[in-house]
CSV table of C-alpha atoms in Angstrom, one decimal:
chain,number,residue,atom,x,y,z
A,455,MET,CA,-105.4,-37.2,42.1
A,456,PRO,CA,-107.5,-36.3,45.2
A,457,THR,CA,-110.3,-38.7,45.9
A,458,LEU,CA,-113.4,-37.7,43.9
A,459,PRO,CA,-117.0,-38.2,45.0
A,460,PRO,CA,-118.3,-41.8,44.9
A,461,ASP,CA,-120.6,-42.8,42.1
A,462,ASP,CA,-123.8,-42.4,44.1
A,463,THR,CA,-122.9,-38.8,45.1
A,464,GLN,CA,-124.0,-36.0,42.9
A,465,PRO,CA,-120.9,-34.2,41.6
A,466,ASN,CA,-120.4,-30.7,42.6
A,467,PRO,CA,-120.6,-28.6,39.4
A,468,THR,CA,-118.4,-25.9,40.9
A,469,GLN,CA,-115.4,-28.2,41.3
A,470,PRO,CA,-113.0,-29.4,38.6
A,471,THR,CA,-114.3,-32.4,36.6
A,472,THR,CA,-112.2,-35.4,35.6
A,473,THR,CA,-112.8,-38.4,33.4
A,474,PRO,CA,-111.4,-42.0,33.7
A,475,THR,CA,-108.5,-40.8,31.5
A,476,ALA,CA,-107.6,-38.2,34.1
A,477,GLN,CA,-108.5,-35.2,32.0
A,478,LEU,CA,-109.1,-31.9,33.8
A,479,ALA,CA,-111.8,-29.6,32.5
A,480,ILE,CA,-113.0,-26.5,34.2
A,481,ALA,CA,-115.7,-24.2,32.8
A,482,CYS,CA,-115.3,-20.7,34.2
A,483,ASP,CA,-118.0,-18.0,34.5
A,484,ILE,CA,-117.1,-15.1,32.3
A,485,ALA,CA,-119.7,-12.7,33.8
A,486,GLN,CA,-118.5,-13.6,37.3
A,487,GLY,CA,-114.9,-13.1,36.2
A,488,TYR,CA,-115.6,-9.6,35.1
A,489,ASN,CA,-118.1,-8.7,37.8
A,490,PHE,CA,-117.5,-10.9,40.9
A,491,HIS,CA,-120.3,-11.4,43.3
A,492,ARG,CA,-119.6,-13.2,46.6
A,493,ASP,CA,-123.0,-14.9,46.7
A,494,ALA,CA,-122.3,-16.7,43.4
A,495,GLN,CA,-120.6,-20.1,43.5
A,496,THR,CA,-119.2,-20.6,40.0
A,497,PRO,CA,-115.6,-21.1,39.0
A,498,VAL,CA,-113.6,-18.1,37.8
A,499,GLY,CA,-110.1,-18.0,36.3
A,500,PHE,CA,-107.5,-15.7,34.9
A,501,ILE,CA,-104.3,-15.6,33.0
A,502,THR,CA,-102.4,-13.0,34.9
A,503,LYS,CA,-99.2,-12.9,32.8
A,504,LEU,CA,-98.9,-13.8,29.1
A,505,LYS,CA,-95.9,-13.2,26.8
A,506,LEU,CA,-95.9,-14.6,23.3
A,507,GLY,CA,-92.4,-14.7,21.7
A,508,PRO,CA,-89.6,-12.4,22.6
A,509,THR,CA,-91.4,-9.1,22.4
A,510,ALA,CA,-95.2,-9.6,22.3
A,511,GLU,CA,-96.7,-9.1,25.7
A,512,ILE,CA,-100.4,-9.5,26.3
A,513,LYS,CA,-100.7,-6.9,28.9
A,514,ALA,CA,-102.6,-7.3,32.2
A,515,ASP,CA,-104.9,-4.4,31.3
A,516,GLN,CA,-108.2,-5.8,32.6
A,517,VAL,CA,-108.9,-5.2,36.3
A,518,CYS,CA,-111.1,-7.8,38.0
A,519,GLN,CA,-112.3,-8.5,41.5
A,520,GLY,CA,-111.5,-12.2,42.1
A,521,PRO,CA,-112.4,-14.2,45.2
A,522,THR,CA,-109.3,-13.1,47.0
A,523,SER,CA,-108.9,-9.6,45.5
A,524,THR,CA,-108.6,-6.6,47.8
A,525,GLY,CA,-108.5,-2.9,47.2
A,526,SER,CA,-107.9,-2.1,43.5
A,527,GLY,CA,-108.5,-5.7,42.3
A,528,LEU,CA,-106.5,-8.1,40.2
A,529,ALA,CA,-104.9,-7.0,36.9
A,530,VAL,CA,-105.2,-9.8,34.3
A,531,ALA,CA,-104.4,-10.4,30.7
A,532,VAL,CA,-107.2,-12.9,30.0
A,533,VAL,CA,-110.5,-13.6,31.8
A,534,LEU,CA,-111.0,-17.3,31.4
A,535,SER,CA,-114.1,-19.2,30.2
A,536,ALA,CA,-112.6,-22.7,30.1
A,537,VAL,CA,-109.4,-24.6,30.8
A,538,HIS,CA,-108.6,-28.1,29.7
A,539,TRP,CA,-105.6,-30.3,30.4
A,540,SER,CA,-105.2,-34.1,29.9
A,541,THR,CA,-102.8,-34.0,33.0
A,542,GLY,CA,-99.9,-35.7,31.2
A,543,PRO,CA,-96.5,-34.1,31.6
A,544,ALA,CA,-96.2,-33.6,27.8
A,545,ASP,CA,-99.8,-32.6,27.2
A,546,ALA,CA,-100.8,-29.1,26.1
A,547,ILE,CA,-103.0,-26.9,28.2
A,548,SER,CA,-105.8,-25.2,26.3
A,549,PHE,CA,-107.3,-21.9,27.5
A,550,THR,CA,-110.3,-20.0,26.2
A,551,GLY,CA,-111.3,-16.6,27.5
A,552,ARG,CA,-111.5,-12.9,26.8
A,553,VAL,CA,-108.9,-10.2,26.0
A,554,SER,CA,-109.1,-6.4,25.7
A,555,ARG,CA,-109.3,-4.6,22.4
A,556,ALA,CA,-105.7,-3.5,22.7
A,557,ASN,CA,-104.5,-7.1,23.3
A,558,ARG,CA,-106.6,-8.3,20.4
A,559,GLN,CA,-104.6,-6.1,18.1
A,560,THR,CA,-101.4,-7.5,19.6
A,561,ILE,CA,-102.6,-11.1,19.0
A,562,LEU,CA,-103.6,-10.2,15.4
A,563,SER,CA,-100.0,-9.0,14.7
A,564,ILE,CA,-98.7,-12.4,16.0
A,565,LEU,CA,-101.2,-14.3,13.8
A,566,SER,CA,-99.7,-12.5,10.8
A,567,ARG,CA,-96.6,-14.6,11.0
A,568,PRO,CA,-95.8,-18.3,11.4
A,569,LEU,CA,-96.8,-19.7,14.8
A,570,ASP,CA,-94.2,-22.5,14.9
A,571,SER,CA,-92.1,-22.6,18.0
A,572,ILE,CA,-93.4,-19.4,19.5
A,573,GLU,CA,-92.3,-19.4,23.2
A,574,VAL,CA,-94.9,-18.6,25.8
A,575,VAL,CA,-94.3,-17.4,29.3
A,576,PHE,CA,-97.5,-17.3,31.4
A,577,GLN,CA,-99.1,-17.5,34.8
A,578,PHE,CA,-102.7,-18.4,35.6
A,579,ILE,CA,-105.0,-19.2,38.4
A,580,VAL,CA,-108.5,-20.8,38.6
A,581,TYR,CA,-110.8,-20.6,41.6
A,582,SER,CA,-113.6,-23.0,42.5
A,583,TYR,CA,-116.2,-23.0,45.2
A,584,ASP,CA,-116.2,-25.5,48.1
A,585,PRO,CA,-119.8,-25.9,49.3
A,586,ILE,CA,-118.7,-27.6,52.5
A,587,THR,CA,-116.5,-24.7,53.7
A,588,LYS,CA,-118.5,-22.2,51.7
A,589,GLN,CA,-115.3,-20.6,50.5
A,590,TYR,CA,-113.5,-20.3,47.2
A,591,TYR,CA,-110.1,-22.1,46.8
A,592,THR,CA,-107.5,-22.3,44.1
A,593,SER,CA,-108.4,-25.4,42.1
A,594,PHE,CA,-105.8,-25.2,39.2
A,595,HIS,CA,-102.7,-22.9,39.3
A,596,CYS,CA,-99.0,-22.5,38.8
A,597,ASN,CA,-98.2,-21.4,42.4
A,598,GLY,CA,-97.4,-17.9,41.1
A,599,LYS,CA,-94.4,-19.1,39.1
A,600,ASP,CA,-93.6,-18.4,35.5
A,601,MET,CA,-94.5,-21.3,33.2
A,602,THR,CA,-92.6,-21.7,30.0
A,603,GLY,CA,-94.1,-23.4,26.9
A,604,VAL,CA,-94.6,-23.1,23.2
A,605,LEU,CA,-97.8,-22.6,21.2
A,606,ALA,CA,-99.3,-25.9,20.2
A,607,LYS,CA,-102.5,-27.3,18.6
A,608,ASP,CA,-104.9,-29.0,21.0
A,609,GLY,CA,-106.7,-31.6,18.9
A,610,GLY,CA,-108.0,-29.9,15.8
A,611,ASN,CA,-107.9,-26.4,17.3
A,612,PRO,CA,-105.4,-23.8,16.1
A,613,PRO,CA,-102.7,-22.9,18.6
A,614,LEU,CA,-103.9,-19.3,18.8
A,615,SER,CA,-107.0,-17.5,17.6
A,616,VAL,CA,-109.0,-14.3,18.5
A,617,ALA,CA,-112.5,-13.2,17.5
A,618,SER,CA,-113.2,-10.6,14.9
A,619,ALA,CA,-116.1,-9.1,16.8
A,620,ALA,CA,-116.5,-8.0,20.4
A,621,SER,CA,-118.4,-10.3,22.8
A,622,VAL,CA,-121.9,-9.3,23.7
A,623,ASP,CA,-122.6,-11.2,26.9
A,624,VAL,CA,-120.2,-8.9,28.8
A,625,PRO,CA,-120.6,-5.6,27.0
A,626,SER,CA,-118.3,-3.6,29.2
A,627,PRO,CA,-115.4,-3.5,29.2
A,628,GLN,CA,-115.2,-4.3,25.5
A,629,ASN,CA,-113.7,-7.8,25.2
A,630,TYR,CA,-112.9,-10.4,22.5
A,631,SER,CA,-112.9,-14.2,22.7
A,632,VAL,CA,-109.4,-15.8,22.5
A,633,SER,CA,-108.1,-19.3,22.6
A,634,LEU,CA,-104.6,-20.7,22.8
A,635,GLY,CA,-102.9,-24.0,23.4
A,636,ILE,CA,-99.6,-24.3,25.2
A,637,LYS,CA,-97.4,-27.3,25.5
A,638,PRO,CA,-94.4,-27.5,27.8
A,639,LYS,CA,-91.1,-26.3,26.4
A,640,PRO,CA,-88.8,-29.3,25.8
A,641,GLY,CA,-86.2,-29.8,28.5
A,642,THR,CA,-88.2,-27.9,31.2
A,643,ALA,CA,-89.4,-29.6,34.3
A,644,GLN,CA,-92.3,-27.6,35.8
A,645,ALA,CA,-95.3,-28.3,38.1
A,646,LEU,CA,-99.0,-27.5,38.2
A,647,THR,CA,-101.3,-27.9,41.2
A,648,ILE,CA,-104.8,-29.4,41.0
A,649,ALA,CA,-107.2,-29.3,44.0
A,650,THR,CA,-110.8,-30.5,44.7
A,651,SER,CA,-111.0,-28.6,48.0
A,652,GLN,CA,-109.0,-26.4,50.3
A,653,THR,CA,-107.3,-29.5,51.8
A,654,ALA,CA,-107.2,-31.9,48.9
A,655,SER,CA,-104.6,-31.1,46.2
A,656,VAL,CA,-102.0,-32.8,44.1
A,657,VAL,CA,-98.9,-31.5,42.3
A,658,LYS,CA,-98.5,-32.8,38.7
A,659,PRO,CA,-95.4,-32.5,36.5
A,660,TRP,CA,-95.6,-30.4,33.3
A,661,GLY,CA,-92.7,-30.8,31.0
A,662,ALA,CA,-89.5,-32.9,31.6
């Protein structure tokens, strides 16, 4: 892992946090994810591609203006509120965030059948703010490559869930809270990148 601030330095709340057990936890700003303002300094994150099983695609039907977006913006499937990973190659990644009304219906159809061994293909990116360079950087991501996993429980949480009522903190566009846990597909060696600044990053294995 990149060197973290010494104990007598106040941690930067906009950067990924770790614990002595090397867990990664990033709280993302939902309001900033939907309505990005360049004078804000909070993390934002997105799942840009999400396919659950052979036919169920969670479409990238939400258009957001991320830190590096230009023109028409970034089409995303999920606007993230939090990401957690224990950083082990066999550990599940848990995501929470928001989906559109149409994607909520797709998820409900998936929840109507057994969730065992549902394959997941996804891409995601999380941005954090560096107060030294005064710029956003990619703090947790898959380098634009498809990641392959399977739905999995993370602790006591179900592998996939979606809210019954629309969220009220961001009233437009209408969105619903969603959570999912994904563990690496057996027999697949993949990689994820964690960074604490634009110049300090590490590539970690995910799967084997």
